[in-house]
Structures are given as structure tokens and as C-alpha cells.
């Protein structure tokens, strides 16, 4: 079986490609390199440069490489940018997925489809404790979250209409790296944002410390990218083993860590001691969102193995590779 990995030159996609290769699965990367890095693609894995919006190019890649399954990670992912440029996000994430699914169904070679969704589909959960199951109502608070929820609907509807086996994986807060050269190069998530401040010898910022949480800062569920990549391998195998499946799964650890708690661990593990300053709350930040990971365990036999210390130390090694003075 050959898997087309869209966005396979990106941070998470490259980890998925490496995990698939280690599991003995054949892959082809399809990426427009808008934020991807070709060097992340392992030797021996073909890289097709193109946009998922280009249906003809996708169809050619599917037939040229005799693709039998797709893992779709290619997307724009910045919440704040999606608020400023909603149509760009709808085009890239929704129209891009539609064009891809059209090529997949028209060529008819692929029987399995794994889609990168996000905890952003939940918005502020109505459950008081913040623990969300896949049945918790989805009320996204940004165009980014909306594009992911619309994507889930499109994937599920296509599966029902065509028999394509599908899985939507709702990633929680992704951090860490399998090795330094695969690390996230962006600074849109908490861990690299704190690294950036510490490297400049400035205090990291906490956005709001008056939330109804134990230390007043937001609580999130952090997941190591290596565990997340393994969840993709498990999902790909589950779809292959049982055609006609329709899975929606949280991919998290089921454990909340506060922003202040993360900053304390980052300071301790990187040899810094910079107390955070408190900035105003950011609009749209839910107080507490933690995954119930029970369904992924039941459906995939998958469970996260790495804790936040592993995420921080591996991400720091990647950061120092790019910022040798840090
Ligand atoms: N990083 C996170 O914390 C997080 C959390 C939840 C969900 N996700 C989702 O995971 C996926 C991967 O995110 P990432 O963190 O690796 O981001 P990334 O920006 O590192 O990777 C995205 C990849 O997709 C490629 N790409 C973008 N638009 C494309 C297009 N139109 N055609 C072809 N390729 C295109 C980029 O070049 C890049 O290689 C995204 O779908 C994102 O929404 C990420």
C-alpha cells in the first residue's frame, strides 16, 4: 500500500512520513512548500511539489505512484491569521480538501483517507471541567476551527457516498520533535513562543491569569509529535484492516497542564529563571480544553507515551539548532 502524505514536508507531516517509513509503509509526499522544508523528507521518499488545489496534479500523483491511501495534513494553521484572512483559509483548507477528495474519488485508487483535524473545532467546551469527548458539541471560535469542522463533514460525507474509509484526527496542542532537524520552525505555539522570549532574555508572557483554573492560567492538553505521528500509523492500519470505517478521534494525553506550569517546566529544563509577565486575556482563548483519549485507545489501541518534559527537551534541541546562541 502506498500513502500520499499531503503536507509531508511540514512539521507534523514529516514526522508522519518518518513514522510510516519506520513502520514499513511506502509513502509519497505532496506539498507546495509554502511552509514545508524539502530536507525534512527522508531519502527515498518521492516529493511531488504542488498545491492540493491543483486537482489535475494531485490526480496525476495518485496514479503515477499507485496511491492506495491518503493522509491529508496540508493546510494553513494560524488561528489569528485566519481571523484576518478568512477567505484565504476557506480556500486553502476547505476548497483544497474538496479538490483533493474529488481527485481521490475520480481516480478511485485510494480506499483510505486520514484527515488532520484540530481541537479548535470545540471552541470553548460547554463541559465545565474542560474534558472533551468526541461527542462534545463543536462550536469553533475562529475561521481556522470552522475550516477543520467543515473538513470533517466533507470527509465523512464523501466516505458515506463512496465507501472511502475515513478518520478525522483532532490534534490537541502539539510540541516536541523526533530529532532536532524535524522541529517546528514556526513560533505560533506556546513552547517556541516561550523559547523566543528566553533567548532574547525577556520574560515570557501569560495571557490572562484570572481564568477559573487552579493557577488562573489557561489549561491545555499537550501531545508529543512522535506520539501524534504514531497515531497516524495506527489510524492508517485501522482503516486498511476494516474498510468502510468512519472514525473521529481526539489525539491528546487526557492530562491538562496550565500555561504557567509549562513555563515553569521550560525554565527549569532549559536552565532559565525568567518569571512570566501577565498580559491581558486574548479573545477566544478557552479556559480549559483537555482531550478524553479513551476512544482513540479503544479504536486504535493507541496511547501517548511521552510527557511534557520530553516535548520541551526535544523542542529545545531543535530550537538551539536554529538559534545556536540560545
Ligand atoms: N501544529 C499544531 O499544533 C496543530 C494542531 C492541530 C492541527 N494541526 C494541523 O496539522 C496539519 C499540519 O500542521 P503543521 O503544524 O505541520 O504545519 P506546517 O505549516 O509545518 O505544515 C503544513 C504543510 O502543508 C503544506 N501546505 C500548505 N498548504 C498547502 C497546499 N495548498 N497544497 C500543498 N501543500 C500545502 C506546507 O508547505 C507545509 O509543508 C495542519 O492541517 C494543521 O491544521 C496542527
Tab-separated table of C-alpha atoms and ligand atoms in Angstrom:
chain	number	residue	atom	x	y	z
A	1	UNK	CA	0.000	0.000	0.000
A	2	UNK	CA	1.332	3.479	-0.859
A	3	UNK	CA	0.196	6.528	1.137
A	4	UNK	CA	0.130	10.043	-0.284
A	5	UNK	CA	1.062	12.393	2.578
A	6	UNK	CA	-0.072	15.928	1.773
A	7	UNK	CA	1.882	18.499	3.788
A	8	UNK	CA	4.559	15.849	4.329
A	9	UNK	CA	7.351	18.450	4.256
A	10	UNK	CA	5.754	20.288	7.197
A	11	UNK	CA	6.451	19.900	10.906
A	12	UNK	CA	3.843	17.235	11.712
A	13	UNK	CA	3.682	15.752	8.202
A	14	UNK	CA	7.411	14.997	8.172
A	15	UNK	CA	7.055	13.166	11.494
A	16	UNK	CA	4.197	11.149	9.979
A	17	UNK	CA	6.334	10.268	6.929
A	18	UNK	CA	9.211	9.118	9.160
A	19	UNK	CA	6.863	7.096	11.405
A	20	UNK	CA	5.239	5.462	8.361
A	21	UNK	CA	8.669	4.562	6.949
A	22	UNK	CA	9.729	3.073	10.293
A	23	UNK	CA	6.512	1.023	10.279
A	24	UNK	CA	7.347	-0.312	6.796
A	25	UNK	CA	4.712	1.728	4.920
A	26	UNK	CA	5.502	3.244	1.493
A	27	UNK	CA	4.845	6.982	1.200
A	28	UNK	CA	4.882	9.806	-1.347
A	29	UNK	CA	4.920	13.424	-0.175
A	30	UNK	CA	2.713	16.014	-1.888
A	31	UNK	CA	3.490	19.559	-0.726
A	32	UNK	CA	3.518	23.068	-2.205
A	33	UNK	CA	6.443	24.030	0.092
A	34	UNK	CA	4.614	27.181	1.246
A	35	UNK	CA	5.860	26.424	4.765
A	36	UNK	CA	7.350	22.965	4.210
A	37	UNK	CA	11.062	22.161	4.036
A	38	UNK	CA	12.216	19.594	1.422
A	39	UNK	CA	15.122	18.410	3.617
A	40	UNK	CA	12.596	17.022	6.108
A	41	UNK	CA	11.519	14.415	3.533
A	42	UNK	CA	13.574	11.241	4.027
A	43	UNK	CA	15.828	9.936	1.253
A	44	UNK	CA	13.973	7.520	-0.978
A	45	UNK	CA	10.551	9.113	-0.432
A	46	UNK	CA	9.355	10.903	-3.602
A	47	UNK	CA	8.389	14.571	-3.186
A	48	UNK	CA	5.783	15.948	-5.601
A	49	UNK	CA	5.690	19.757	-5.418
A	50	UNK	CA	2.189	21.096	-5.978
A	51	UNK	CA	-0.881	22.519	-4.308
A	52	UNK	CA	-3.807	20.356	-3.241
A	53	UNK	CA	-5.908	22.980	-5.017
A	54	UNK	CA	-4.481	21.665	-8.294
A	55	UNK	CA	-6.749	18.651	-8.778
A	56	UNK	CA	-5.104	17.544	-12.023
A	57	UNK	CA	-1.673	17.463	-10.462
A	58	UNK	CA	-2.996	15.545	-7.458
A	59	UNK	CA	-4.735	13.031	-9.736
A	60	UNK	CA	-1.501	12.508	-11.666
A	61	UNK	CA	0.430	11.931	-8.426
A	62	UNK	CA	-2.205	9.420	-7.289
A	63	UNK	CA	-1.971	7.381	-10.487
A	64	UNK	CA	1.799	7.784	-11.105
A	65	UNK	CA	2.574	6.443	-7.633
A	66	UNK	CA	-0.298	3.924	-7.467
A	67	UNK	CA	-1.546	5.509	-4.262
A	68	UNK	CA	-3.976	3.452	-2.193
A	69	UNK	CA	-4.389	5.731	0.848
A	70	UNK	CA	-4.128	9.445	1.679
A	71	UNK	CA	-3.096	11.273	4.851
A	72	UNK	CA	-4.087	14.918	4.419
A	73	UNK	CA	-2.135	17.390	6.561
A	74	UNK	CA	-1.621	20.243	4.071
A	75	UNK	CA	-3.345	23.330	5.446
A	76	UNK	CA	-2.927	26.808	6.864
A	77	UNK	CA	-2.959	26.635	10.651
A	78	UNK	CA	-2.720	30.022	12.340
A	79	UNK	CA	-5.821	30.997	14.261
A	80	UNK	CA	-5.092	34.753	14.377
A	81	UNK	CA	-4.262	34.874	10.666
A	82	UNK	CA	-7.498	33.020	9.908
A	83	UNK	CA	-9.448	35.799	11.635
A	84	UNK	CA	-7.759	38.391	9.391
A	85	UNK	CA	-7.869	36.319	6.182
A	86	UNK	CA	-10.904	34.018	6.429
A	87	UNK	CA	-11.325	33.582	2.672
A	88	UNK	CA	-7.691	32.505	2.318
A	89	UNK	CA	-8.289	29.847	4.997
A	90	UNK	CA	-11.552	28.675	3.413
A	91	UNK	CA	-9.800	28.442	0.043
A	92	UNK	CA	-6.719	26.571	1.261
A	93	UNK	CA	-8.342	24.340	3.858
A	94	UNK	CA	-11.873	23.765	2.553
A	95	UNK	CA	-11.523	24.199	-1.208
A	96	UNK	CA	-8.119	22.445	-1.051
A	97	UNK	CA	-9.695	19.444	0.680
A	98	UNK	CA	-12.609	19.419	-1.770
A	99	UNK	CA	-10.249	19.389	-4.766
A	100	UNK	CA	-8.198	16.626	-3.175
A	101	UNK	CA	-11.257	14.472	-2.407
A	102	UNK	CA	-12.530	14.995	-5.928
A	103	UNK	CA	-9.215	13.742	-7.349
A	104	UNK	CA	-9.210	10.795	-4.921
A	105	UNK	CA	-12.736	9.722	-5.812
A	106	UNK	CA	-12.290	10.356	-9.556
A	107	UNK	CA	-9.144	8.210	-9.784
A	108	UNK	CA	-10.679	5.617	-7.467
A	109	UNK	CA	-7.378	4.077	-6.420
A	110	UNK	CA	-7.349	5.116	-2.749
A	111	UNK	CA	-9.569	3.327	-0.243
A	112	UNK	CA	-8.490	5.122	2.965
A	113	UNK	CA	-8.344	8.796	3.955
A	114	UNK	CA	-6.919	10.251	7.186
A	115	UNK	CA	-7.659	13.936	7.840
A	116	UNK	CA	-5.796	16.359	10.163
A	117	UNK	CA	-8.423	17.999	12.301
A	118	UNK	CA	-7.895	20.028	15.446
A	119	UNK	CA	-9.113	20.631	18.983
A	120	UNK	CA	-10.020	24.073	17.578
A	121	UNK	CA	-13.307	22.504	16.413
A	122	UNK	CA	-14.529	22.531	20.030
A	123	UNK	CA	-14.113	26.243	20.793
A	124	UNK	CA	-14.997	26.796	24.442
A	125	UNK	CA	-16.339	23.463	25.611
A	126	UNK	CA	-19.659	23.546	27.384
A	127	UNK	CA	-18.359	20.897	29.812
A	128	UNK	CA	-17.286	22.707	32.988
A	129	UNK	CA	-14.217	20.562	33.677
A	130	UNK	CA	-12.810	21.140	30.171
A	131	UNK	CA	-12.593	17.412	29.370
A	132	UNK	CA	-13.937	16.910	25.853
A	133	UNK	CA	-15.084	13.687	24.264
A	134	UNK	CA	-15.712	13.394	20.545
A	135	UNK	CA	-19.422	13.837	21.322
A	136	UNK	CA	-18.917	17.245	22.982
A	137	UNK	CA	-20.675	19.829	20.776
A	138	UNK	CA	-18.349	21.607	18.339
A	139	UNK	CA	-18.545	25.399	18.397
A	140	UNK	CA	-15.353	26.659	16.725
A	141	UNK	CA	-14.336	30.200	17.644
A	142	UNK	CA	-12.215	31.041	14.585
A	143	UNK	CA	-12.346	30.613	10.814
A	144	UNK	CA	-9.466	28.137	11.234
A	145	UNK	CA	-11.581	25.936	13.529
A	146	UNK	CA	-14.535	26.303	11.155
A	147	UNK	CA	-12.470	25.073	8.205
A	148	UNK	CA	-11.449	21.998	10.206
A	149	UNK	CA	-15.035	21.218	11.217
A	150	UNK	CA	-16.271	21.729	7.642
A	151	UNK	CA	-13.416	19.453	6.552
A	152	UNK	CA	-14.586	16.698	8.896
A	153	UNK	CA	-18.111	16.963	7.476
A	154	UNK	CA	-16.827	16.801	3.900
A	155	UNK	CA	-14.601	13.806	4.624
A	156	UNK	CA	-17.414	11.917	6.378
A	157	UNK	CA	-19.981	12.690	3.671
A	158	UNK	CA	-17.573	11.564	0.952
A	159	UNK	CA	-16.883	8.339	2.829
A	160	UNK	CA	-20.591	7.614	3.135
A	161	UNK	CA	-21.235	8.358	-0.523
A	162	UNK	CA	-18.271	6.475	-1.986
A	163	UNK	CA	-17.208	3.823	0.531
A	164	UNK	CA	-13.905	5.609	1.244
A	165	UNK	CA	-12.758	4.602	4.755
A	166	UNK	CA	-12.094	7.783	6.758
A	167	UNK	CA	-10.604	9.039	10.011
A	168	UNK	CA	-10.547	12.634	11.294
A	169	UNK	CA	-7.895	13.066	13.978
A	170	UNK	CA	-8.455	16.023	16.310
A	171	UNK	CA	-4.961	17.007	17.423
A	172	UNK	CA	-4.568	18.827	20.724
A	173	UNK	CA	-1.505	21.048	21.415
A	174	UNK	CA	1.400	19.576	19.507
A	175	UNK	CA	5.003	20.015	20.714
A	176	UNK	CA	8.420	18.322	20.586
A	177	UNK	CA	10.457	16.722	17.822
A	178	UNK	CA	11.737	13.244	16.979
A	179	UNK	CA	15.095	14.846	16.231
A	180	UNK	CA	16.309	18.448	16.017
A	181	UNK	CA	16.114	18.760	12.226
A	182	UNK	CA	12.382	17.886	12.251
A	183	UNK	CA	11.468	20.515	14.859
A	184	UNK	CA	8.775	23.131	14.325
A	185	UNK	CA	10.377	26.256	12.851
A	186	UNK	CA	7.340	28.486	13.492
A	187	UNK	CA	6.648	30.439	16.679
A	188	UNK	CA	2.869	30.270	16.810
A	189	UNK	CA	2.593	27.723	19.662
A	190	UNK	CA	3.351	28.224	23.368
A	191	UNK	CA	6.625	26.264	23.587
A	192	UNK	CA	8.507	28.068	20.761
A	193	UNK	CA	6.955	31.398	21.857
A	194	UNK	CA	8.497	30.947	25.304
A	195	UNK	CA	11.828	29.840	23.768
A	196	UNK	CA	11.873	33.029	21.699
A	197	UNK	CA	11.459	35.183	24.807
A	198	UNK	CA	14.034	33.280	26.856
A	199	UNK	CA	16.554	33.533	24.003
A	200	UNK	CA	16.067	37.320	23.998
A	201	UNK	CA	16.460	37.268	27.805
A	202	UNK	CA	12.946	38.631	28.131
A	203	UNK	CA	10.189	37.328	30.412
A	204	UNK	CA	7.683	35.037	28.708
A	205	UNK	CA	4.107	36.261	28.601
A	206	UNK	CA	0.992	34.721	30.088
A	207	UNK	CA	-2.252	35.901	28.508
A	208	UNK	CA	-4.619	36.205	31.453
A	209	UNK	CA	-4.169	34.822	34.975
A	210	UNK	CA	-7.751	35.166	36.170
A	211	UNK	CA	-9.278	32.118	34.482
A	212	UNK	CA	-11.268	29.679	36.615
A	213	UNK	CA	-8.370	27.196	36.718
A	214	UNK	CA	-6.140	26.151	39.652
A	215	UNK	CA	-3.413	28.766	38.949
A	216	UNK	CA	-5.583	31.177	36.936
A	217	UNK	CA	-3.887	30.476	33.576
A	218	UNK	CA	-5.331	28.500	30.655
A	219	UNK	CA	-5.098	24.726	30.770
A	220	UNK	CA	-4.266	22.703	27.640
A	221	UNK	CA	-3.523	19.111	26.669
A	222	UNK	CA	-0.024	18.845	25.127
A	223	UNK	CA	0.835	15.937	22.848
A	224	UNK	CA	4.314	14.906	21.668
A	225	UNK	CA	4.577	14.975	17.864
A	226	UNK	CA	6.141	11.486	17.959
A	227	UNK	CA	3.028	10.109	19.696
A	228	UNK	CA	0.845	12.002	17.228
A	229	UNK	CA	2.740	10.513	14.263
A	230	UNK	CA	2.261	7.034	15.718
A	231	UNK	CA	-1.475	7.708	15.975
A	232	UNK	CA	-1.469	8.276	12.187
A	233	UNK	CA	0.227	4.941	11.589
A	234	UNK	CA	-2.362	3.258	13.834
A	235	UNK	CA	-5.231	5.053	12.070
A	236	UNK	CA	-3.899	4.132	8.619
A	237	UNK	CA	-3.711	0.482	9.645
A	238	UNK	CA	-7.167	0.537	11.250
A	239	UNK	CA	-8.708	1.876	8.031
A	240	UNK	CA	-6.922	-0.693	5.899
A	241	UNK	CA	-7.971	-3.550	8.172
A	242	UNK	CA	-11.658	-2.621	8.194
A	243	UNK	CA	-12.992	-0.933	5.052
A	244	UNK	CA	-15.989	1.369	5.433
A	245	UNK	CA	-14.892	2.900	8.734
A	246	UNK	CA	-15.792	6.411	9.788
A	247	UNK	CA	-13.671	7.490	12.767
A	248	UNK	CA	-13.446	10.824	14.597
A	249	UNK	CA	-10.839	10.722	17.350
A	250	UNK	CA	-9.251	13.056	19.871
A	251	UNK	CA	-5.469	12.743	19.855
A	252	UNK	CA	-4.279	14.015	23.210
A	253	UNK	CA	-2.968	12.702	26.517
A	254	UNK	CA	-6.016	13.347	28.674
A	255	UNK	CA	-3.926	15.484	31.013
A	256	UNK	CA	-4.175	19.242	31.408
A	257	UNK	CA	-1.143	21.464	32.014
A	258	UNK	CA	-1.503	25.172	32.745
A	259	UNK	CA	0.372	27.824	30.771
A	260	UNK	CA	2.185	28.841	33.961
A	261	UNK	CA	3.024	25.192	34.664
A	262	UNK	CA	4.505	24.815	31.164
A	263	UNK	CA	6.576	27.986	31.556
A	264	UNK	CA	7.914	26.733	34.904
A	265	UNK	CA	8.979	23.430	33.303
A	266	UNK	CA	10.539	25.229	30.299
A	267	UNK	CA	12.539	27.499	32.635
A	268	UNK	CA	13.702	24.521	34.697
A	269	UNK	CA	14.628	22.287	31.744
A	270	UNK	CA	16.444	24.974	29.732
A	271	UNK	CA	18.361	26.491	32.653
A	272	UNK	CA	16.450	29.790	32.805
A	273	UNK	CA	14.681	31.555	35.607
A	274	UNK	CA	12.545	34.242	33.985
A	275	UNK	CA	9.215	34.760	35.747
A	276	UNK	CA	6.382	35.418	33.273
A	277	UNK	CA	4.654	38.757	32.965
A	278	UNK	CA	0.887	38.833	32.747
A	279	UNK	CA	-0.725	40.303	29.623
A	280	UNK	CA	-4.496	40.698	29.074
A	281	UNK	CA	-6.537	37.692	28.023
A	282	UNK	CA	-6.619	37.040	24.271
A	283	UNK	CA	-10.109	36.980	22.771
A	284	UNK	CA	-11.252	33.465	22.036
A	285	UNK	CA	-8.900	31.589	24.368
A	286	UNK	CA	-10.937	28.945	26.188
A	287	UNK	CA	-10.004	28.454	29.868
A	288	UNK	CA	-9.591	24.715	29.835
A	289	UNK	CA	-9.562	22.147	26.991
A	290	UNK	CA	-8.342	18.622	27.661
A	291	UNK	CA	-8.896	15.550	25.489
A	292	UNK	CA	-10.639	12.437	26.557
A	293	UNK	CA	-8.316	9.996	24.785
A	294	UNK	CA	-10.429	6.905	25.537
A	295	UNK	CA	-11.915	6.491	22.070
A	296	UNK	CA	-8.514	6.574	20.324
A	297	UNK	CA	-7.304	3.932	22.781
A	298	UNK	CA	-10.352	1.749	22.101
A	299	UNK	CA	-10.425	2.170	18.309
A	300	UNK	CA	-6.695	2.253	17.536
A	301	UNK	CA	-5.060	0.621	20.547
A	302	UNK	CA	-3.013	3.838	20.669
A	303	UNK	CA	-1.934	5.789	23.730
A	304	UNK	CA	0.547	8.650	24.145
A	305	UNK	CA	3.846	7.608	25.720
A	306	UNK	CA	5.684	10.911	26.149
A	307	UNK	CA	5.181	13.590	28.792
A	308	UNK	CA	5.749	17.346	28.667
A	309	UNK	CA	9.400	17.104	29.766
A	310	UNK	CA	10.187	15.040	26.635
A	311	UNK	CA	8.324	17.567	24.496
A	312	UNK	CA	10.226	20.518	25.962
A	313	UNK	CA	13.731	18.980	25.853
A	314	UNK	CA	13.335	17.687	22.277
A	315	UNK	CA	11.845	21.004	21.089
A	316	UNK	CA	14.674	22.895	22.821
A	317	UNK	CA	17.284	20.786	20.974
A	318	UNK	CA	15.562	21.769	17.699
A	319	UNK	CA	15.400	25.424	18.736
A	320	UNK	CA	19.117	25.504	19.605
A	321	UNK	CA	19.992	24.003	16.236
A	322	UNK	CA	18.360	27.049	14.580
A	323	UNK	CA	19.459	29.535	17.262
A	324	UNK	CA	22.952	28.400	18.282
A	325	UNK	CA	23.335	31.272	20.780
A	326	UNK	CA	20.311	30.178	22.824
B	1	LIG	N1	0.805	22.329	14.902
B	1	LIG	C1	-0.271	22.162	15.651
B	1	LIG	O1	-0.248	22.408	16.878
B	1	LIG	C2	-1.570	21.631	15.044
B	1	LIG	C3	-2.665	21.390	15.890
B	1	LIG	C4	-3.842	20.895	15.318
B	1	LIG	C5	-3.914	20.620	13.961
B	1	LIG	N2	-2.838	20.884	13.170
B	1	LIG	C6	-2.945	20.575	11.723
B	1	LIG	O2	-1.869	19.740	11.347
B	1	LIG	C7	-1.529	19.940	9.971
B	1	LIG	C8	-0.038	20.151	9.831
B	1	LIG	O3	0.353	21.265	10.631
B	1	LIG	P1	1.884	21.630	10.883
B	1	LIG	O4	1.967	22.145	12.289
B	1	LIG	O5	2.764	20.512	10.471
B	1	LIG	O6	2.029	22.878	9.886
B	1	LIG	P2	3.133	23.179	8.762
B	1	LIG	O7	2.842	24.553	8.264
B	1	LIG	O8	4.504	22.886	9.291
B	1	LIG	O9	2.787	22.098	7.649
B	1	LIG	C9	1.809	22.290	6.642
B	1	LIG	C10	2.397	21.733	5.351
B	1	LIG	O10	1.404	21.800	4.334
B	1	LIG	C11	1.976	22.421	3.173
B	1	LIG	N3	0.871	23.101	2.500
B	1	LIG	C12	0.148	24.163	2.947
B	1	LIG	N4	-0.799	24.488	2.054
B	1	LIG	C13	-0.695	23.599	1.020
B	1	LIG	C14	-1.394	23.400	-0.206
B	1	LIG	N5	-2.395	24.206	-0.564
B	1	LIG	N6	-1.011	22.388	-1.016
B	1	LIG	C15	0.020	21.567	-0.670
B	1	LIG	N7	0.737	21.722	0.466
B	1	LIG	C16	0.379	22.721	1.303
B	1	LIG	C17	3.049	23.352	3.698
B	1	LIG	O11	4.056	23.648	2.752
B	1	LIG	C18	3.600	22.528	4.867
B	1	LIG	O12	4.617	21.635	4.443
B	1	LIG	C19	-2.399	21.119	9.515
B	1	LIG	O13	-3.527	20.594	8.846
B	1	LIG	C20	-2.805	21.786	10.814
B	1	LIG	O14	-4.013	22.485	10.682
B	1	LIG	C21	-1.664	21.378	13.669
